[in-house]
mmCIF file of C-alpha atoms in Angstrom:
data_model
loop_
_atom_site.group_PDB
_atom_site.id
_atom_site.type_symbol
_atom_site.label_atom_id
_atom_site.label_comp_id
_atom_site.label_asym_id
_atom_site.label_seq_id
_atom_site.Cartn_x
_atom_site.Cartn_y
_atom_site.Cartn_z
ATOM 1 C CA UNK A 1 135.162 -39.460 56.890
ATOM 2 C CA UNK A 2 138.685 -40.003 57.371
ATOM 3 C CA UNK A 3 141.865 -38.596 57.603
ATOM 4 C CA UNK A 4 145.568 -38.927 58.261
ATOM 5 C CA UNK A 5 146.843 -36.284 60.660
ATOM 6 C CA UNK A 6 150.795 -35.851 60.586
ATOM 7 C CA UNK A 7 152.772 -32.877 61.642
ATOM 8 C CA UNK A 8 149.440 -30.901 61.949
ATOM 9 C CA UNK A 9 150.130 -28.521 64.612
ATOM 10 C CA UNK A 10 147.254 -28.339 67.244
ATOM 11 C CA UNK A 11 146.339 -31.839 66.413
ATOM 12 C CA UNK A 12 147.299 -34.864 67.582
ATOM 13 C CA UNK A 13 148.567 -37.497 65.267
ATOM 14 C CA UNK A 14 147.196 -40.228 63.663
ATOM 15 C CA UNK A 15 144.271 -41.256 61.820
ATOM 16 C CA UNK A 16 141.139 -39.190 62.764
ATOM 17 C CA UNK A 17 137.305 -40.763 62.322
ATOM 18 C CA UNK A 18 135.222 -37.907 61.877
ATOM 19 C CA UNK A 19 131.040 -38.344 61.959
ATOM 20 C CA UNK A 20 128.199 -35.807 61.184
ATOM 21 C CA UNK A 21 124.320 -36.561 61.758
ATOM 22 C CA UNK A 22 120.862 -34.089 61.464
ATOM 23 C CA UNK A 23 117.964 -34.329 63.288
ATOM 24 C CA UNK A 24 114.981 -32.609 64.120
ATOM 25 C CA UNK A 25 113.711 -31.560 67.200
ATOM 26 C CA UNK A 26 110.066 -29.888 68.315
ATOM 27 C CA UNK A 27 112.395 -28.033 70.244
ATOM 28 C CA UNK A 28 113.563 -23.975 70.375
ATOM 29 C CA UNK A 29 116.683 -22.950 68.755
ATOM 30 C CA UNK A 30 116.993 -21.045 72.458
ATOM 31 C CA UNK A 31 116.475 -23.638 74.643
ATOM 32 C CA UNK A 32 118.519 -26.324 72.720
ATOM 33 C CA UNK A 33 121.431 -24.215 72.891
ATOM 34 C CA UNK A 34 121.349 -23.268 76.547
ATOM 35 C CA UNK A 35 120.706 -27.205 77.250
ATOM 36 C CA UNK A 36 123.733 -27.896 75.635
ATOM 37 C CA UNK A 37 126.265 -25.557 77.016
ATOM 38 C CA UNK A 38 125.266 -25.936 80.492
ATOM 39 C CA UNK A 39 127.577 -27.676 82.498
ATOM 40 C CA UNK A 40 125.274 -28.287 84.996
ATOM 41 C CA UNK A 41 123.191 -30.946 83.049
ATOM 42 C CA UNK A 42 126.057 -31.875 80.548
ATOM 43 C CA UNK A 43 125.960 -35.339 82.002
ATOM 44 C CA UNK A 44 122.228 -35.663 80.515
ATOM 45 C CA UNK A 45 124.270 -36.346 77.074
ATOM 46 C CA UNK A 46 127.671 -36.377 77.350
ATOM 47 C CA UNK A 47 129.088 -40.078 78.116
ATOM 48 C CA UNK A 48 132.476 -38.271 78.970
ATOM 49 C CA UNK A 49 131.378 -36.227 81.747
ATOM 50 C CA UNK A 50 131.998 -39.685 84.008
ATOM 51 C CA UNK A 51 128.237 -39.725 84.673
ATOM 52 C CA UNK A 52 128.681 -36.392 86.783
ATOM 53 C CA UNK A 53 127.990 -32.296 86.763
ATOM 54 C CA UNK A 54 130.528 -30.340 85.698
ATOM 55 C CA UNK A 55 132.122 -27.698 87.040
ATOM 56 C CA UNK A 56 132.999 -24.373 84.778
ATOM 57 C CA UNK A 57 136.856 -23.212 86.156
ATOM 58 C CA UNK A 58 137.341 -20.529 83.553
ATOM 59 C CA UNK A 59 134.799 -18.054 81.839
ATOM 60 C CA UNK A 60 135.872 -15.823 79.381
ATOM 61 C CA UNK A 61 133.131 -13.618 77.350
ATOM 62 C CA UNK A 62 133.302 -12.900 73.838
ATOM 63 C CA UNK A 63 130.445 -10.193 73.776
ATOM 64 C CA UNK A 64 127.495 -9.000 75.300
ATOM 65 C CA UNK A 65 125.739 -11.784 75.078
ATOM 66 C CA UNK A 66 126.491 -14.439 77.921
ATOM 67 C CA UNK A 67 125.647 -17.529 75.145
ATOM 68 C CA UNK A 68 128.780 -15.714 73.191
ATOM 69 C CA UNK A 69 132.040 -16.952 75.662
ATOM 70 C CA UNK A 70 135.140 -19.640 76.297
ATOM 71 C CA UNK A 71 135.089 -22.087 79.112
ATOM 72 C CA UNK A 72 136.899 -24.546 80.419
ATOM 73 C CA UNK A 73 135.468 -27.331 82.164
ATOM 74 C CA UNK A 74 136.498 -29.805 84.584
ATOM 75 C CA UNK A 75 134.390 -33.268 85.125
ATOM 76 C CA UNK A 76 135.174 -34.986 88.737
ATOM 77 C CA UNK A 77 136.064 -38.560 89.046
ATOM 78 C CA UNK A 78 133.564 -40.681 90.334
ATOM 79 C CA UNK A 79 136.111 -43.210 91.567
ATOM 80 C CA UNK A 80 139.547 -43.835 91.994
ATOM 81 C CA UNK A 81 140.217 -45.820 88.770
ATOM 82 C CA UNK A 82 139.211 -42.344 86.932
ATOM 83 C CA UNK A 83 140.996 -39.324 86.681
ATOM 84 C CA UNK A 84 139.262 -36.143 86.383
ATOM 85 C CA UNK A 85 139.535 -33.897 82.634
ATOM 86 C CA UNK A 86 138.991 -30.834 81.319
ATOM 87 C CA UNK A 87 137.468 -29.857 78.392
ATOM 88 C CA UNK A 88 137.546 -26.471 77.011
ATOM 89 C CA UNK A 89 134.142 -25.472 74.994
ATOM 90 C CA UNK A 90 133.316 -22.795 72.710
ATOM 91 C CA UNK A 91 129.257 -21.251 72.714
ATOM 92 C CA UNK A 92 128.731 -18.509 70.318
ATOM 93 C CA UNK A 93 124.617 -17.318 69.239
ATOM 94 C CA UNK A 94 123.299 -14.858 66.845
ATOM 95 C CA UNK A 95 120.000 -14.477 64.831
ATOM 96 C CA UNK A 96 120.717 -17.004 62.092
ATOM 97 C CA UNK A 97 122.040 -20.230 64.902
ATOM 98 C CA UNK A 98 124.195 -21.177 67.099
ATOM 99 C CA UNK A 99 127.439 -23.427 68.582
ATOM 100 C CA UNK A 100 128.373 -25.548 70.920
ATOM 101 C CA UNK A 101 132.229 -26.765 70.436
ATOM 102 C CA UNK A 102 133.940 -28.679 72.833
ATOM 103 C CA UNK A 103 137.592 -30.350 72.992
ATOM 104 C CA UNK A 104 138.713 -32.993 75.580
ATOM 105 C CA UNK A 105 142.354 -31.164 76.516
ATOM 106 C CA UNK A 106 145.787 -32.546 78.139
ATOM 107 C CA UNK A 107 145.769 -31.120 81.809
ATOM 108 C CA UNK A 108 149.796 -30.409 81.890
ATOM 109 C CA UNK A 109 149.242 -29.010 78.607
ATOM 110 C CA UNK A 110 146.772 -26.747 79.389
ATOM 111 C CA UNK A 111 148.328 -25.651 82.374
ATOM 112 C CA UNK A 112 150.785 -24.404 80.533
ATOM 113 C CA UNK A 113 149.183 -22.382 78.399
ATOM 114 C CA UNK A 114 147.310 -21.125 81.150
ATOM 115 C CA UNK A 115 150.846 -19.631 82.635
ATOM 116 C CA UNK A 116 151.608 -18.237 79.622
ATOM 117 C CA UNK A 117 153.048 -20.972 77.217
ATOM 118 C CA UNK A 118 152.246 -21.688 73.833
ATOM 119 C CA UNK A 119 148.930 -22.901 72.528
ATOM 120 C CA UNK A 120 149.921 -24.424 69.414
ATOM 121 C CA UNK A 121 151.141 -27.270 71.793
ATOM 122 C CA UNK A 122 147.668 -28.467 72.740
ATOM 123 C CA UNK A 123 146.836 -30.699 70.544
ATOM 124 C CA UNK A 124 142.539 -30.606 69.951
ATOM 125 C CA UNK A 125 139.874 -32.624 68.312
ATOM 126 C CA UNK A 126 136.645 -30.536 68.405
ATOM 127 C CA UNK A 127 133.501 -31.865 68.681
ATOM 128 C CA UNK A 128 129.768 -30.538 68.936
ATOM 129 C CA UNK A 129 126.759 -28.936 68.015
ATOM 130 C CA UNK A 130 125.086 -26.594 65.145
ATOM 131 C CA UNK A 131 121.984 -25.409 65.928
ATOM 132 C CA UNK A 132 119.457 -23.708 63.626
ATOM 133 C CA UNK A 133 115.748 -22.464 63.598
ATOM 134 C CA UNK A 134 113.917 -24.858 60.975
ATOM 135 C CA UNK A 135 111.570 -21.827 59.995
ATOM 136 C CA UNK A 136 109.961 -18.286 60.782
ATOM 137 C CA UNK A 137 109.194 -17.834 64.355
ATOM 138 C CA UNK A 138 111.088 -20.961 65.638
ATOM 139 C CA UNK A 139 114.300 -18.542 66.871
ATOM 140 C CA UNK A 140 112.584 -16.876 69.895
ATOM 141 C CA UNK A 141 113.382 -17.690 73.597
ATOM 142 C CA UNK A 142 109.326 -19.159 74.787
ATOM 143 C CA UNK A 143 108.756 -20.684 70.708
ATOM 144 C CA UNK A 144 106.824 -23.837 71.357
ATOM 145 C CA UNK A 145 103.168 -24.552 69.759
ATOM 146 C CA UNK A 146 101.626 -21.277 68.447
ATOM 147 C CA UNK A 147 99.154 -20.312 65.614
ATOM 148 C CA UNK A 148 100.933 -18.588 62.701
ATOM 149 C CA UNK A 149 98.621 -15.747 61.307
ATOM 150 C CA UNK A 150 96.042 -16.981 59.191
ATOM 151 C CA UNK A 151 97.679 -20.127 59.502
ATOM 152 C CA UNK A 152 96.909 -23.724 61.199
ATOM 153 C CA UNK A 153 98.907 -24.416 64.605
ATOM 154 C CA UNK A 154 102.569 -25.252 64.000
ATOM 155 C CA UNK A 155 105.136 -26.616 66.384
ATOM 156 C CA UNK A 156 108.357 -24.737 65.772
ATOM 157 C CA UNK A 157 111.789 -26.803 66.271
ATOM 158 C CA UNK A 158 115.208 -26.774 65.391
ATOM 159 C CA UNK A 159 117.864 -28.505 62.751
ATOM 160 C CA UNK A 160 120.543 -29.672 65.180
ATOM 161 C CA UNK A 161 124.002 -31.027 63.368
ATOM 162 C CA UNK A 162 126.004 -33.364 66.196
ATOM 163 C CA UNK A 163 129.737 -33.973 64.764
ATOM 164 C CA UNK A 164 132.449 -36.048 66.548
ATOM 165 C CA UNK A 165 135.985 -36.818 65.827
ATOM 166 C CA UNK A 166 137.803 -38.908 67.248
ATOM 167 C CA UNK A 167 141.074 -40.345 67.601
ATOM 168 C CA UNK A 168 141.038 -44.056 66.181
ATOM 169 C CA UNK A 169 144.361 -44.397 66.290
ATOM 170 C CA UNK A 170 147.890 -42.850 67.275
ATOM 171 C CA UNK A 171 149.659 -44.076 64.223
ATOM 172 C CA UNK A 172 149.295 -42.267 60.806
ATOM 173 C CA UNK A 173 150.188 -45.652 58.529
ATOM 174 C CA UNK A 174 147.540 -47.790 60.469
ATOM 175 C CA UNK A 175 144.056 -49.263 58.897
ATOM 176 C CA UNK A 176 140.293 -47.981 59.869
ATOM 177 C CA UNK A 177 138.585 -50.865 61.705
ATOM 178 C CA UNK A 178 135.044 -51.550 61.617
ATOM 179 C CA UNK A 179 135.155 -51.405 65.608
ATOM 180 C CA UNK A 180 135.761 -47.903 65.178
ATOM 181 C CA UNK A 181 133.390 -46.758 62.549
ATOM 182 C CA UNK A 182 130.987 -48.808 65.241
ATOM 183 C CA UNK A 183 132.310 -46.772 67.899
ATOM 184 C CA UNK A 184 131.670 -43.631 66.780
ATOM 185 C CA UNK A 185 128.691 -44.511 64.821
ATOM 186 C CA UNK A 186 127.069 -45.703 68.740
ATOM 187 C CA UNK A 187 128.601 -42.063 70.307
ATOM 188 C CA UNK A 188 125.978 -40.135 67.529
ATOM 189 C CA UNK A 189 123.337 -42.722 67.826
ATOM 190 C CA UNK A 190 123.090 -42.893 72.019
ATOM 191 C CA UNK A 191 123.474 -38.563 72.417
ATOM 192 C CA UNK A 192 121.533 -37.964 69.967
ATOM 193 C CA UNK A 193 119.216 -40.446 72.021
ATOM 194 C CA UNK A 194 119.981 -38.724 75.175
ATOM 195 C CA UNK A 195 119.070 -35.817 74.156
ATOM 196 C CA UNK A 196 115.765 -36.155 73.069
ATOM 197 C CA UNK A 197 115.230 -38.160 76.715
ATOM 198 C CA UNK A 198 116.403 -35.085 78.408
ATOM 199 C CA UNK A 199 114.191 -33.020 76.396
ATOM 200 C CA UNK A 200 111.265 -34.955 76.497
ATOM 201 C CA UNK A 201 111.254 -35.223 72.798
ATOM 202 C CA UNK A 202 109.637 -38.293 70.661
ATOM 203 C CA UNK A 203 111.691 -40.780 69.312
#
């Protein structure tokens, strides 16, 4: 899908690409979701992570749960012909799924913000994750193979929904190009690729 962003405040402007796959994986809701919001192994699946850990500089909870919080995160260069980012991420878990929403973000900007200035000047594209249990007894923590009562042995996984957006272009008037729907068609294609290598799931 696309869209024209003008005057949007919190946005950046232009025309926005946004893309939205679904697969399966013989995989726990839990352990999907605390794959995916750890810093530590975000460069397992994240191309913009500069091929590097991250490192979390702000943690703010949003409940008792520690899955439930704000971050921001900062990926280090790995040369000098890159500079380092931050991105600020979202996590939030309950019975029925989860979340995992992240947003590349302006450094100045942010630091602004972080000194007190208005947020409505940041201008974010979120990206990321819906997780949720494809079935009774798939939502626990240690879900893997198991015998359902009176049942045959089932392998309990997850539904996990990877969106993007993405900035194609700074200009509101200008055309979609088929390098971009390629683009962002290659993001989905190699994390959702990466992901499954990371977690040792079949192709």
């Amino acid at each position: 899908m696309t869209r024209k962003s003008v005057d949007d405040p919190g946005e950046p402007p232009g025309i926005v690409l946004s893309a939205a796959t679904s697969v399966w994986l013989p995989v726990s809701p839990q352990r999907l979701f605390d794959f995916l919001r750890d810093e530590r192994l975000r460069s397992e699946w994240d191309i913009l992570s500069n091929g590097g850990p991250m490192q979390e500089m702000a943690h703010i909870a949003k409940g008792q749960d520690h899955g439930n919080c704000v971050s921001l995160l900062r990926a280090s260069a790995m040369n000098a012909n890159q500079s380092s980012m931050l991105i600020l991420q979202e996590t939030c878990i309950d019975a029925a799924g989860s979340l995992v929403v992240y947003a590349p973000v302006d450094i100045p900007a942010m630091h602004v913000v972080m000194n007190g200035g208005d947020s409505a000047y940041v201008a974010l594209l979120p990206s990321g994750f819906a997780i949720v249990p494809d079935g009774p007894g798939s939502r626990g923590p240690n879900s893997g193979a198991h015998t359902n009562s009176g049942g045959p042995n089932r392998v309990s996984g997850s539904l996990l929904t990877v969106a993007f957006q993405i900035l194609v272009n700074s200009l509101p008037t200008a055309k979609l190009t088929v390098e971009s729907v390629e683009t962002v068609n290659n993001l989905i294609s190699c994390t959702v690729q990466k992901i499954k290598a990371a977690l040792h799931c079949e192709s």
